[in-house]
PDB file of C-alpha atoms and ligand atoms in Angstrom:
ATOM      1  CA  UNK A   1     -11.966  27.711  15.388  1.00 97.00           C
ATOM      2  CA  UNK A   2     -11.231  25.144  18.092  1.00 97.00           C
ATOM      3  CA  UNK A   3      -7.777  24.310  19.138  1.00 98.00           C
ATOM      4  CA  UNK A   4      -6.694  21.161  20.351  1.00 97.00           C
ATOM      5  CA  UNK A   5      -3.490  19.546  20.979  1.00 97.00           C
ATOM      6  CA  UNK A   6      -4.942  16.155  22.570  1.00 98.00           C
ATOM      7  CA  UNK A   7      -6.007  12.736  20.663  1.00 98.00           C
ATOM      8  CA  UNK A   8      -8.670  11.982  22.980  1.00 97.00           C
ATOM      9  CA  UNK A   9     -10.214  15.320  22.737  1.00 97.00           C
ATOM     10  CA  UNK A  10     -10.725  15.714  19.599  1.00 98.00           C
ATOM     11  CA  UNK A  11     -12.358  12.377  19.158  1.00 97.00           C
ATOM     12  CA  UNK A  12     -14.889  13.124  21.899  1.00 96.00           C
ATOM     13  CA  UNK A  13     -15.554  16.342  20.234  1.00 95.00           C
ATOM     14  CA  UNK A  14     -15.695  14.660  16.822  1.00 97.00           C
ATOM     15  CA  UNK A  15     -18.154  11.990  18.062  1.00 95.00           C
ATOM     16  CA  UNK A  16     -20.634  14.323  18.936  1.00 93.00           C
ATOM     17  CA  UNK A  17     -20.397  15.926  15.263  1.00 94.00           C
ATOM     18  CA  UNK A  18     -20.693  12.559  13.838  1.00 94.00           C
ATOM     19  CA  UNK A  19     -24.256  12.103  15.862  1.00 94.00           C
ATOM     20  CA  UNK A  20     -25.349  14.775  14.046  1.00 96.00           C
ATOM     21  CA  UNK A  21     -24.974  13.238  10.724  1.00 95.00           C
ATOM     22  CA  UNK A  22     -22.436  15.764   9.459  1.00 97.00           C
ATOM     23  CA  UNK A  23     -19.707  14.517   7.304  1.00 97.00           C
ATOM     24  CA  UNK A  24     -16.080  15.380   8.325  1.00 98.00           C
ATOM     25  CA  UNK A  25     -13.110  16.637   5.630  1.00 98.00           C
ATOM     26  CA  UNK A  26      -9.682  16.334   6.884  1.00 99.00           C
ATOM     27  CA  UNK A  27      -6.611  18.127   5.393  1.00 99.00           C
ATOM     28  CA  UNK A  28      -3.349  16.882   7.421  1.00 98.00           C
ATOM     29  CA  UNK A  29      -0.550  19.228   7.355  1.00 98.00           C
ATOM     30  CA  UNK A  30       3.317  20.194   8.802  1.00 98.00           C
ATOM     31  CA  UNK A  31       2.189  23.636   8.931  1.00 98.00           C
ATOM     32  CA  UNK A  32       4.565  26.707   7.154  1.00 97.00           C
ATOM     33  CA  UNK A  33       0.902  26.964   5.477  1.00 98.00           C
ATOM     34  CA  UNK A  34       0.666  28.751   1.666  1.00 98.00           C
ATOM     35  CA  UNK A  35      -2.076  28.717  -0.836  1.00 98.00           C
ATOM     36  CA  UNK A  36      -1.416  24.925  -1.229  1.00 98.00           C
ATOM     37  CA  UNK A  37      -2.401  24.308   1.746  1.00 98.00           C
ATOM     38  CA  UNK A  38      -5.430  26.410   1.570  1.00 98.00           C
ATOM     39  CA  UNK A  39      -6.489  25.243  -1.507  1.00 98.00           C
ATOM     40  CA  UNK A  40      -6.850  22.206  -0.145  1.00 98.00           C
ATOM     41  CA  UNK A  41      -8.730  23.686   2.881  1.00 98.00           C
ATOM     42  CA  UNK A  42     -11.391  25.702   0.844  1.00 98.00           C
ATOM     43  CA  UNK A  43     -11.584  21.938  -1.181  1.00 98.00           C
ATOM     44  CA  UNK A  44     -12.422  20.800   2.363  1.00 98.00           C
ATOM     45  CA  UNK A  45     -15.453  23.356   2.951  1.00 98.00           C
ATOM     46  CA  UNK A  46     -16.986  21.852  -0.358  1.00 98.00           C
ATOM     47  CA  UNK A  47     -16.624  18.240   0.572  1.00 98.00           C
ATOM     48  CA  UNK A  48     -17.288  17.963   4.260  1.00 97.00           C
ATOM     49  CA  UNK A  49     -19.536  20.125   6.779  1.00 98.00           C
ATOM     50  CA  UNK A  50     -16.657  20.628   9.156  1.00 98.00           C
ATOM     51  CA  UNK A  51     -13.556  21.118   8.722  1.00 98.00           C
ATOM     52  CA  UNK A  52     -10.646  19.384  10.338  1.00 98.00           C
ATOM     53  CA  UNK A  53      -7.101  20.446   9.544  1.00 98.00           C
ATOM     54  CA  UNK A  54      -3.885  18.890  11.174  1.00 98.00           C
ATOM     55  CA  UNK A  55      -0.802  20.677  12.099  1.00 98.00           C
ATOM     56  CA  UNK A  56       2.158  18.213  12.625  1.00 98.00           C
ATOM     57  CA  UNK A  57       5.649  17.747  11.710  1.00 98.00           C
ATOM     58  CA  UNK A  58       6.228  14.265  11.772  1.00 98.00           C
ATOM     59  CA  UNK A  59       9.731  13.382  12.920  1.00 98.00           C
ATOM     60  CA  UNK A  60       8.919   9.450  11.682  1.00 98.00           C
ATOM     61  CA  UNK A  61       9.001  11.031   8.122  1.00 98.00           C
ATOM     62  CA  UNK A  62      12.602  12.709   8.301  1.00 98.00           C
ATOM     63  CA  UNK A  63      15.469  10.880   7.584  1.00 97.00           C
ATOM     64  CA  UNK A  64      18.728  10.841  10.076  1.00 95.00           C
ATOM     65  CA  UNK A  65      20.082  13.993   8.476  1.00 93.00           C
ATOM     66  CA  UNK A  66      17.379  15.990   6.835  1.00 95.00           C
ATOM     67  CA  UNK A  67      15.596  19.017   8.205  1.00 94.00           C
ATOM     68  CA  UNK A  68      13.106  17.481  11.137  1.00 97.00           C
ATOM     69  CA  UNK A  69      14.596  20.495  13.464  1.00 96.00           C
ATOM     70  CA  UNK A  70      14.796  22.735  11.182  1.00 94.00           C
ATOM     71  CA  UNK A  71      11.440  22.515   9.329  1.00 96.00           C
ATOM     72  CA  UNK A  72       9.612  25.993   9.002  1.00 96.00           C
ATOM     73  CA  UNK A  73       7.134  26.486  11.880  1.00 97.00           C
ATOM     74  CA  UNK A  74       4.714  29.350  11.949  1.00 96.00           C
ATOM     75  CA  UNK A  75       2.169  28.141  14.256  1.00 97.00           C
ATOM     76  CA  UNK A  76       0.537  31.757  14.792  1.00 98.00           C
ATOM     77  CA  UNK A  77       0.161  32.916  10.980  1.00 98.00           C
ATOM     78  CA  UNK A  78      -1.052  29.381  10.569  1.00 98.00           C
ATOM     79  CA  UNK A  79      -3.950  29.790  13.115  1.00 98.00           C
ATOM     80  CA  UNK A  80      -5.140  33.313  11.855  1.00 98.00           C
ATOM     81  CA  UNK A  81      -4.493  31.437   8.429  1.00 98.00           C
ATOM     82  CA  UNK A  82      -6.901  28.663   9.251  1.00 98.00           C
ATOM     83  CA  UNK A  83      -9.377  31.303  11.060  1.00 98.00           C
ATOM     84  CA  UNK A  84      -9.531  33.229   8.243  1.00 98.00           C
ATOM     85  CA  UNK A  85     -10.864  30.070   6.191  1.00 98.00           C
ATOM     86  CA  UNK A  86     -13.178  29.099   8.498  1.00 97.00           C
ATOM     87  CA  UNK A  87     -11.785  25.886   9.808  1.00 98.00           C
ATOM     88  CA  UNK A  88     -13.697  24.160  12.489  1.00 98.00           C
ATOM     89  CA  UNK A  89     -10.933  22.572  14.303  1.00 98.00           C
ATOM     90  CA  UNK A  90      -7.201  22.631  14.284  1.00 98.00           C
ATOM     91  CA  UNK A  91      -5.652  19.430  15.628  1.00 98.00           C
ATOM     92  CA  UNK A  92      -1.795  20.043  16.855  1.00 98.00           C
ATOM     93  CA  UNK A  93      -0.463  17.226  18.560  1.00 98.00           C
ATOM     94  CA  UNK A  94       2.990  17.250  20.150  1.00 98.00           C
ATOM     95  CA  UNK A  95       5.460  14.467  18.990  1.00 98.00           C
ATOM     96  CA  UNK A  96       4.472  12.909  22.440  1.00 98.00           C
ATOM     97  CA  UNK A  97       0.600  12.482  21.396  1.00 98.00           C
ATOM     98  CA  UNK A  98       1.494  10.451  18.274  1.00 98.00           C
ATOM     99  CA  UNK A  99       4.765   8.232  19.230  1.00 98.00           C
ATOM    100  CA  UNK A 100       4.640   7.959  23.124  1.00 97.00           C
ATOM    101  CA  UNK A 101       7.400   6.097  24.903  1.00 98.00           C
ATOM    102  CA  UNK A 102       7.456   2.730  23.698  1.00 98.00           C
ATOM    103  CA  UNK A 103       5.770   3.433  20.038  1.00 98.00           C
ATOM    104  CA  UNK A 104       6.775   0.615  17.668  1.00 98.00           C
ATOM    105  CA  UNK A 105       4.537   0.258  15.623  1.00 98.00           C
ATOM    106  CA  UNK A 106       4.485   0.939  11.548  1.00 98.00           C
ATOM    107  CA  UNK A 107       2.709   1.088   8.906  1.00 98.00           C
ATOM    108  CA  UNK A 108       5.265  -0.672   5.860  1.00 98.00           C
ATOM    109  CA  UNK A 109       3.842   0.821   2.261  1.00 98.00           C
ATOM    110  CA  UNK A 110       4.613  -1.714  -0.924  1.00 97.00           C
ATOM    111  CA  UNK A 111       6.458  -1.376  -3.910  1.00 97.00           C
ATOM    112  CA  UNK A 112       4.740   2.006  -5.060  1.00 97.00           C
ATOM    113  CA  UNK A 113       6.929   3.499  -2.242  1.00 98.00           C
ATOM    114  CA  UNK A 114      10.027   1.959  -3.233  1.00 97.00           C
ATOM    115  CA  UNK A 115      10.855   4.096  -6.095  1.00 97.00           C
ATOM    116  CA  UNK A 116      11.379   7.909  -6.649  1.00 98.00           C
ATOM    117  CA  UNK A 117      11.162   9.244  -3.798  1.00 98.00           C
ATOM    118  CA  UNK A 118      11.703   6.335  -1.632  1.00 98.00           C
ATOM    119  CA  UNK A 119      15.140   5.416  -3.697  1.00 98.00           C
ATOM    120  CA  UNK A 120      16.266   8.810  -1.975  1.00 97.00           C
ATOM    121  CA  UNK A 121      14.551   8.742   1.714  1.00 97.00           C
ATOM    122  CA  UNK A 122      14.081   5.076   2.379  1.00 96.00           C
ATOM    123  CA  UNK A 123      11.879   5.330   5.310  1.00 97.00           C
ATOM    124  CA  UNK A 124      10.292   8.103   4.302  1.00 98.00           C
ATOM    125  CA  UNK A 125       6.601   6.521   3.251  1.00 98.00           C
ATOM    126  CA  UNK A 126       6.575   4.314   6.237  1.00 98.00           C
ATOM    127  CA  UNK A 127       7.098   7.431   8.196  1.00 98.00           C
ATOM    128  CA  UNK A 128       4.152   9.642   6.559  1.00 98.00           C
ATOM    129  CA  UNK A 129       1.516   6.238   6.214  1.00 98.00           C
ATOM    130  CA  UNK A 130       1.865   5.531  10.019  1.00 98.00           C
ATOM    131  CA  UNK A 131       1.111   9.201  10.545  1.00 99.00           C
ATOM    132  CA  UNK A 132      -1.669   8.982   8.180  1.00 99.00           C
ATOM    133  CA  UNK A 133      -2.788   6.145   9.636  1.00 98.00           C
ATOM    134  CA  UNK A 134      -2.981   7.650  13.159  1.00 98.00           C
ATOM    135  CA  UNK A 135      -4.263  10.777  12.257  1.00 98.00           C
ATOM    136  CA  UNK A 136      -7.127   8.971  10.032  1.00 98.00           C
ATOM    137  CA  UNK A 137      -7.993   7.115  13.098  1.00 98.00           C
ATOM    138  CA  UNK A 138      -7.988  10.294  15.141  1.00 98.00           C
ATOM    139  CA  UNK A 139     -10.303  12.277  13.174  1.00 98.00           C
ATOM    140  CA  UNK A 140     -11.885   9.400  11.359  1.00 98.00           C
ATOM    141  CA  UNK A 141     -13.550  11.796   8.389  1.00 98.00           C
ATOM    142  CA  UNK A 142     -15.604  11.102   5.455  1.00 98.00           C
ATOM    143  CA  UNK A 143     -13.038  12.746   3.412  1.00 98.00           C
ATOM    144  CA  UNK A 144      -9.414  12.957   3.702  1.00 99.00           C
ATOM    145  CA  UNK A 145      -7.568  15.642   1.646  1.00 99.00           C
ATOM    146  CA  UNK A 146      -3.932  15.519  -0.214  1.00 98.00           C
ATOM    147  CA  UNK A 147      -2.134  17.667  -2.806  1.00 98.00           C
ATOM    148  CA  UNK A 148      -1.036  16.541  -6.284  1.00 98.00           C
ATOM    149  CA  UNK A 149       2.094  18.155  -5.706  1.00 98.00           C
ATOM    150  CA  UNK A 150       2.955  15.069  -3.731  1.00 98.00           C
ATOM    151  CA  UNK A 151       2.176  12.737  -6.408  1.00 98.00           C
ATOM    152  CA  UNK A 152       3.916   9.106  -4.909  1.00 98.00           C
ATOM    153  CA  UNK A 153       2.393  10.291  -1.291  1.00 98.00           C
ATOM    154  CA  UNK A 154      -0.964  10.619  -2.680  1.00 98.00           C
ATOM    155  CA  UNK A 155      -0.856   7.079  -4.269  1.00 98.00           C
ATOM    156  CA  UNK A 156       0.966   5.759  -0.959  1.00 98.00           C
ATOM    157  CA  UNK A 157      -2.011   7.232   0.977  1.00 98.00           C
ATOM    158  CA  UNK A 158      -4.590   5.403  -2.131  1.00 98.00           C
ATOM    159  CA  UNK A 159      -2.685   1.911  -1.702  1.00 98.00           C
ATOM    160  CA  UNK A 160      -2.743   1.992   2.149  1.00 98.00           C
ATOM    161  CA  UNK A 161      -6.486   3.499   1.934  1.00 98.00           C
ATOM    162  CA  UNK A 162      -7.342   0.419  -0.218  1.00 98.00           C
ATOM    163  CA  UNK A 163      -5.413  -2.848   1.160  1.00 98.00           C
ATOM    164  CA  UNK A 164      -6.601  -1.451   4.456  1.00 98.00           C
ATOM    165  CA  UNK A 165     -10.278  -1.234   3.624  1.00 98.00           C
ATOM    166  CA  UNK A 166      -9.960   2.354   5.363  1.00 98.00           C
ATOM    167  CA  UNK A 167     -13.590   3.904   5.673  1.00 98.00           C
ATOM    168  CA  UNK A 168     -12.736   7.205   4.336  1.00 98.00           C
ATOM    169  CA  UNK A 169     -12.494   8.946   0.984  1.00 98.00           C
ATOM    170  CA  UNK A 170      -9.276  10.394  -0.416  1.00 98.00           C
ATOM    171  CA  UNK A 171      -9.519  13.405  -2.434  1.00 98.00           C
ATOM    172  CA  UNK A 172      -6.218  14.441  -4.732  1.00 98.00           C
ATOM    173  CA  UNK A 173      -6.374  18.147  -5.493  1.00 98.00           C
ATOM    174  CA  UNK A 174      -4.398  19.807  -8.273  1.00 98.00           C
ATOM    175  CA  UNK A 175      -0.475  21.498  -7.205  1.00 98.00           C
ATOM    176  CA  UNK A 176      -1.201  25.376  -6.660  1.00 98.00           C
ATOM    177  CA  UNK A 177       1.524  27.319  -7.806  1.00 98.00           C
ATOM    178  CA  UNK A 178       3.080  30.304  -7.423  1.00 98.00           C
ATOM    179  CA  UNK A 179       2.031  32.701 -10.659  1.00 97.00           C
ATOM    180  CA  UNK A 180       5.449  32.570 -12.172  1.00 97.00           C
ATOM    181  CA  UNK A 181       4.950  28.460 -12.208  1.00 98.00           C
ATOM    182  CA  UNK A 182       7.118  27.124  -9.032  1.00 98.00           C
ATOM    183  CA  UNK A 183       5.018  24.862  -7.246  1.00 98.00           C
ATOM    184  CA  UNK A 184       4.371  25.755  -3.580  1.00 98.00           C
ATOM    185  CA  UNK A 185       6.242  24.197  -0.663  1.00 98.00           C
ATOM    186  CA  UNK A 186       7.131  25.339   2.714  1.00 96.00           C
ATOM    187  CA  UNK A 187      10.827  24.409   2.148  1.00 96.00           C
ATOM    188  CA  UNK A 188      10.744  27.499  -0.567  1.00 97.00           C
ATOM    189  CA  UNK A 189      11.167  29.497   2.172  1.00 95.00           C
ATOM    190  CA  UNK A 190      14.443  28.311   2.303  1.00 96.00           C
ATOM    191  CA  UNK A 191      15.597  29.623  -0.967  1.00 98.00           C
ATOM    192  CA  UNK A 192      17.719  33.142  -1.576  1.00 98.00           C
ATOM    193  CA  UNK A 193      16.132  35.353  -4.279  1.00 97.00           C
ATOM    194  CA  UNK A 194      18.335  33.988  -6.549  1.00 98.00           C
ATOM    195  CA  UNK A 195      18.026  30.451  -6.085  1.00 98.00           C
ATOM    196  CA  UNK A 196      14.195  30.874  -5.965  1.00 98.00           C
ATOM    197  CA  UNK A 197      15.135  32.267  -9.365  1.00 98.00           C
ATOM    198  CA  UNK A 198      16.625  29.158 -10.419  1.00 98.00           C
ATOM    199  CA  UNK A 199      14.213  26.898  -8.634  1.00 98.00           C
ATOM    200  CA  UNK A 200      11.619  28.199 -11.693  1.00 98.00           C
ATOM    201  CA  UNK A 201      13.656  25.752 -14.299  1.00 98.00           C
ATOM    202  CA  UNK A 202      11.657  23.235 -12.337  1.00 98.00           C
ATOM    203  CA  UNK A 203       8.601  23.738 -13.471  1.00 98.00           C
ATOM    204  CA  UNK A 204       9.474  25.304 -16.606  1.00 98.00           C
ATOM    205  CA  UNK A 205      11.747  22.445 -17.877  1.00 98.00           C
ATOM    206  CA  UNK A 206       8.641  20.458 -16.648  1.00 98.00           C
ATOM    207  CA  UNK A 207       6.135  22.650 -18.845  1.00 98.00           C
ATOM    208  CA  UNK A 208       8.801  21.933 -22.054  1.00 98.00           C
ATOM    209  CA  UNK A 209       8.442  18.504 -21.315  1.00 98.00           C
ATOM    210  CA  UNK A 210       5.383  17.943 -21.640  1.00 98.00           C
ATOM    211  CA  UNK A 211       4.398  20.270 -24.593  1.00 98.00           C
ATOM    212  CA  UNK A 212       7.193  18.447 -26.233  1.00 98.00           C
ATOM    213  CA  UNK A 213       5.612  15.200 -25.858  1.00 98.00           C
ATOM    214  CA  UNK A 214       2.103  16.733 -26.987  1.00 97.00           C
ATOM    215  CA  UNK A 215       4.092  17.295 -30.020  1.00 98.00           C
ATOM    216  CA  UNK A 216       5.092  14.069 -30.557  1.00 98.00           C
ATOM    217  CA  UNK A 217       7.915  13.506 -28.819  1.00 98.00           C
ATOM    218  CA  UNK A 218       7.530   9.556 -27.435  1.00 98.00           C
ATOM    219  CA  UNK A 219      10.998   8.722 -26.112  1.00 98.00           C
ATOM    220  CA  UNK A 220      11.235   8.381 -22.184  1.00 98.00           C
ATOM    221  CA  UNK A 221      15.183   8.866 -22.325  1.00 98.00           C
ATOM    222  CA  UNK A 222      15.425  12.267 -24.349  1.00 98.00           C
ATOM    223  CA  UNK A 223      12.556  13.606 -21.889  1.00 98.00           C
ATOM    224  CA  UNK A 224      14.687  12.992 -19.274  1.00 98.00           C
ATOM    225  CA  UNK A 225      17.723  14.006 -20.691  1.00 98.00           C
ATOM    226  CA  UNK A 226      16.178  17.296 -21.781  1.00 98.00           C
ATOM    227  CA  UNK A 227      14.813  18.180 -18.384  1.00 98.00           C
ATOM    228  CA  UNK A 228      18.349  16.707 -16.361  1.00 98.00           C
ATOM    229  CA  UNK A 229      19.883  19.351 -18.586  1.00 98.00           C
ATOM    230  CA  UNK A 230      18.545  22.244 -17.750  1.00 98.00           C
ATOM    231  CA  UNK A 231      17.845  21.465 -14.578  1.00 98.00           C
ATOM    232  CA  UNK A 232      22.359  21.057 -14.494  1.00 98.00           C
ATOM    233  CA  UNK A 233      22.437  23.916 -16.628  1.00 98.00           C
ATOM    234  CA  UNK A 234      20.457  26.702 -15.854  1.00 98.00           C
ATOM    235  CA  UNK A 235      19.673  25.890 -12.005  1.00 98.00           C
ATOM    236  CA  UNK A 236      23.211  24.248 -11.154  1.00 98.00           C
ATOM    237  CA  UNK A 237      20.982  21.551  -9.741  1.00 98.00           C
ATOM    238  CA  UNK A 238      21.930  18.686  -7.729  1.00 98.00           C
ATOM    239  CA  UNK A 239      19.133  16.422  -9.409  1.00 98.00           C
ATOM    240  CA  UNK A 240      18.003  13.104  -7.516  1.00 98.00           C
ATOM    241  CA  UNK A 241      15.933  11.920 -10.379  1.00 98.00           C
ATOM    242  CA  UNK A 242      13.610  12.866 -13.394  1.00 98.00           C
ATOM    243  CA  UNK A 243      11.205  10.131 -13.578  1.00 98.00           C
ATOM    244  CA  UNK A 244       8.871   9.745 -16.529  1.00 98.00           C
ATOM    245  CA  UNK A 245       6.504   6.891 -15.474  1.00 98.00           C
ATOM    246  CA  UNK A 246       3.143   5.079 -16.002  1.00 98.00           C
ATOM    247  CA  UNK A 247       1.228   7.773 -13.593  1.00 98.00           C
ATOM    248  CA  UNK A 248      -0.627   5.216 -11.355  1.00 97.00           C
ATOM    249  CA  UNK A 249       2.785   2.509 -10.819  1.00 98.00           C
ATOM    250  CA  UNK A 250       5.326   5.686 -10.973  1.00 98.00           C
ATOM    251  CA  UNK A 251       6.997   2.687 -13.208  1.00 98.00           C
ATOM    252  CA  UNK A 252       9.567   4.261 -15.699  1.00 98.00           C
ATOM    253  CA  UNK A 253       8.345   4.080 -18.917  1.00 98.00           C
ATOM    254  CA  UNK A 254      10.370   3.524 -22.108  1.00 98.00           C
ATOM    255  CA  UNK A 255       7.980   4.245 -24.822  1.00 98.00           C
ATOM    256  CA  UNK A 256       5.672   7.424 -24.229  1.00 98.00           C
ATOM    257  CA  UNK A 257       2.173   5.900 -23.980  1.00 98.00           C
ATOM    258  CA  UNK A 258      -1.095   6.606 -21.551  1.00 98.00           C
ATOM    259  CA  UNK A 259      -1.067   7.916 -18.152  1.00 98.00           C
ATOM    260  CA  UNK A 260       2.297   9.646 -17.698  1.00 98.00           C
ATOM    261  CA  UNK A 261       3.458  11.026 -15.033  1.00 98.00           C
ATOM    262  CA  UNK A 262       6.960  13.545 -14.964  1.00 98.00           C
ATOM    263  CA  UNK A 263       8.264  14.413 -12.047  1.00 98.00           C
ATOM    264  CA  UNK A 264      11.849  15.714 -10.298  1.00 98.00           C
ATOM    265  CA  UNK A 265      13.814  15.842  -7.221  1.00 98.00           C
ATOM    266  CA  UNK A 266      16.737  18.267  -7.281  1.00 98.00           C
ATOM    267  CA  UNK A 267      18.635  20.340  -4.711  1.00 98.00           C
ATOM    268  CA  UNK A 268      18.792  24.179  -5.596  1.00 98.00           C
ATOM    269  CA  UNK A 269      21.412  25.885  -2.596  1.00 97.00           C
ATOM    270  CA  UNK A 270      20.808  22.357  -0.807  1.00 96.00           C
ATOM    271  CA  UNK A 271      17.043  22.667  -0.489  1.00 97.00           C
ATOM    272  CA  UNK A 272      15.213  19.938  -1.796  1.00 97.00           C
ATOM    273  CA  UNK A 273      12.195  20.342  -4.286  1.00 98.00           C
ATOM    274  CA  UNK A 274      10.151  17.971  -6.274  1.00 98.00           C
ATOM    275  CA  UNK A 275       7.133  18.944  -8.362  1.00 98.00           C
ATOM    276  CA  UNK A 276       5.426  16.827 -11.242  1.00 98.00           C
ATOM    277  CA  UNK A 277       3.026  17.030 -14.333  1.00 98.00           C
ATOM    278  CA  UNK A 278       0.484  14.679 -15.705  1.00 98.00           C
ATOM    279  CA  UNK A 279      -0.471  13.716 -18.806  1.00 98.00           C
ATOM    280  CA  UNK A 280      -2.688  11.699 -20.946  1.00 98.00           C
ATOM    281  CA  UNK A 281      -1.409  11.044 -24.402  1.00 95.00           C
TER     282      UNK A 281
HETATM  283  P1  LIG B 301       2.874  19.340   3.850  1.00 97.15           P
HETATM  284  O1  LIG B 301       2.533  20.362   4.875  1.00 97.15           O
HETATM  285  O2  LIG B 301       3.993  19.750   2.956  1.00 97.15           O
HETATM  286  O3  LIG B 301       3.029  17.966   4.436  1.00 97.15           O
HETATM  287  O4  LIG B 301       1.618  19.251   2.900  1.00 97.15           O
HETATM  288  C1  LIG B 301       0.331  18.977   3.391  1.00 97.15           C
HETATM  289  C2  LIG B 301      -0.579  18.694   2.229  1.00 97.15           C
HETATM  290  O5  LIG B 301      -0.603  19.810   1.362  1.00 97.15           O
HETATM  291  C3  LIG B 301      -0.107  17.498   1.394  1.00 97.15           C
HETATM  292  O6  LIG B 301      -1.233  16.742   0.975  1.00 97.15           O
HETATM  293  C4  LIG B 301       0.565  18.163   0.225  1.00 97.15           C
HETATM  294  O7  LIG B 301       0.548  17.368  -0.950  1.00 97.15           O
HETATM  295  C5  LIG B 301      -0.313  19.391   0.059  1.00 97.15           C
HETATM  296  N1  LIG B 301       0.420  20.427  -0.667  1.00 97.15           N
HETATM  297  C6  LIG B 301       1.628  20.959  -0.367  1.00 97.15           C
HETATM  298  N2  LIG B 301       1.994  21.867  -1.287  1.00 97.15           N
HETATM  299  C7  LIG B 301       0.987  21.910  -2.198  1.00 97.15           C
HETATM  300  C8  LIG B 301       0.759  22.655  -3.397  1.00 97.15           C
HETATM  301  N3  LIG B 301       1.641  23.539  -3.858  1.00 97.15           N
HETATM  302  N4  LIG B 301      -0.379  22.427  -4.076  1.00 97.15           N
HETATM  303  C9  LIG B 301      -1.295  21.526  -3.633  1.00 97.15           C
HETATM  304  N5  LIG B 301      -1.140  20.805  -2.507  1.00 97.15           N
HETATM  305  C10 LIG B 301      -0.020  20.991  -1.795  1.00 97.15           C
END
């Protein structure tokens, strides 16, 4: 695996790949890597004929007071990580090689990144589709890969992908979990046994949900209601929102119909976790 922490290099090196006629997957990352990740990596092999993966926590997408300086970093497990799959290149740019002095420039996502998510970190989308954007442009693959576990970033990344007319393919692969159903994150790392204990109402309210709706259940509001529950209940969440919304708008949805999507925000001992299900009904 080649290592590289400069832009310029890894275009050059790219380039000569590109001659060749070989097509280029891309999984951008912050690092703190899990199955998630790698799932998304080993998704990579099968779409692409090298491998590019990104390592690179991007201050733009912090707000004032979250965890930018504290954000798990494990850059040697993530290497042997990365080896172990076979990745061709690891690109790890300082903060310097993607905003030098003077940056001020930024990518400004539309209404899909207004709500959920965006409600709660209002420059959060602009933040990860300027990255995006500079990182596509960097790599410039055939094939960029993102997790479904980021639902709203994934469509952010479709939208900007689109109204851009960016060459490149986006691929949306499905939330690995852990086998007792919490989603994987690096900010789980966080958690004390016990809260990770109580992070699993997450995805189990989540699970409820949607089995309830498979059963007939059509109302938006007692979806919500049940999930907010036991989220305040059994977790002692601090819960930004439950959201049950058309899956491709992320508008809320009053009547149960179509593409649905469910997802959460909450704080379990002040770490912040989302996760989501989809649904066709
Ligand atoms: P991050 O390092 O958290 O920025 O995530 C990098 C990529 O991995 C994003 O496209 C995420 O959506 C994806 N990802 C993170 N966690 C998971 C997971 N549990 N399952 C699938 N994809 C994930």
């Amino acid at each position: 695996m080649r290592v590289s922490r400069s832009p310029r290099q890894i275009r050059k090196e790219l380039k000569a790949i590109r001659v060749l006629g070989k097509r280029i997957a891309f999984v951008p990352t912050m690092g703190a890597l899990h199955e998630g990740h790698l799932g998304l990596v080993r998704r990579a092999r099968r779409e692409g004929d090298l491998v590019v993966v990104s390592i690179f926590v991007n201050p733009a997408q912090f707000g004032p007071k979250e965890d930018f300086r504290r954000y798990p970093r494990n850059p040697a497990a993530d290497r042997a990580l990365l080896k172990r799959e076979r990745v061709d290149l690891l690109f790890n740019p300082n903060v310097s090689d993607i905003y030098p002095a003077g940056f001020d420039t930024y990518v400004l996502p539309g209404k899909i990144a207004d709500r959920l998510e965006g409600a709660f970190r209002p420059t959060h989308f602009r933040g990860v589709a300027t990255v995006v954007l500079k990182l596509l442009n960097i790599v410039q693959p055939d094939v960029a890969l993102f997790g479904r576990k980021d639902l709203q970033q994934s469509l952010v990344i479709e939208k900007m992908v689109s109204d851009l007319g960016l060459p490149v393919r986006i691929v949306v692969a499905p939330t690995v979990r852990d086998r007792d159903g919490l989603a994987l994150s690096s900010r789980n790392a966080y958690l004390t046994k016990l809260g990770r204990k109580k992070a699993l109402v997450i995805s189990a309210s989540l699970l409820a949900a949607r089995q309830m709706i498979r059963d007939g259940e059509r109302s938006a509001t007692r979806i919500r209601n049940y999930i907010e529950r036991r989220l305040l209940r059994e977790a002692e969440a601090e819960v930004d929102y439950v959201s049950v919304a058309e899956r491709s708008t992320l508008c809320e949805l009053q009547k149960i119909s179509g593409q649905v999507a469910i997802s959460v925000a909450c704080r379990i001992e002040r770490v912040r976790l989302i996760d989501n299900l989809t649904l066709k009904v």
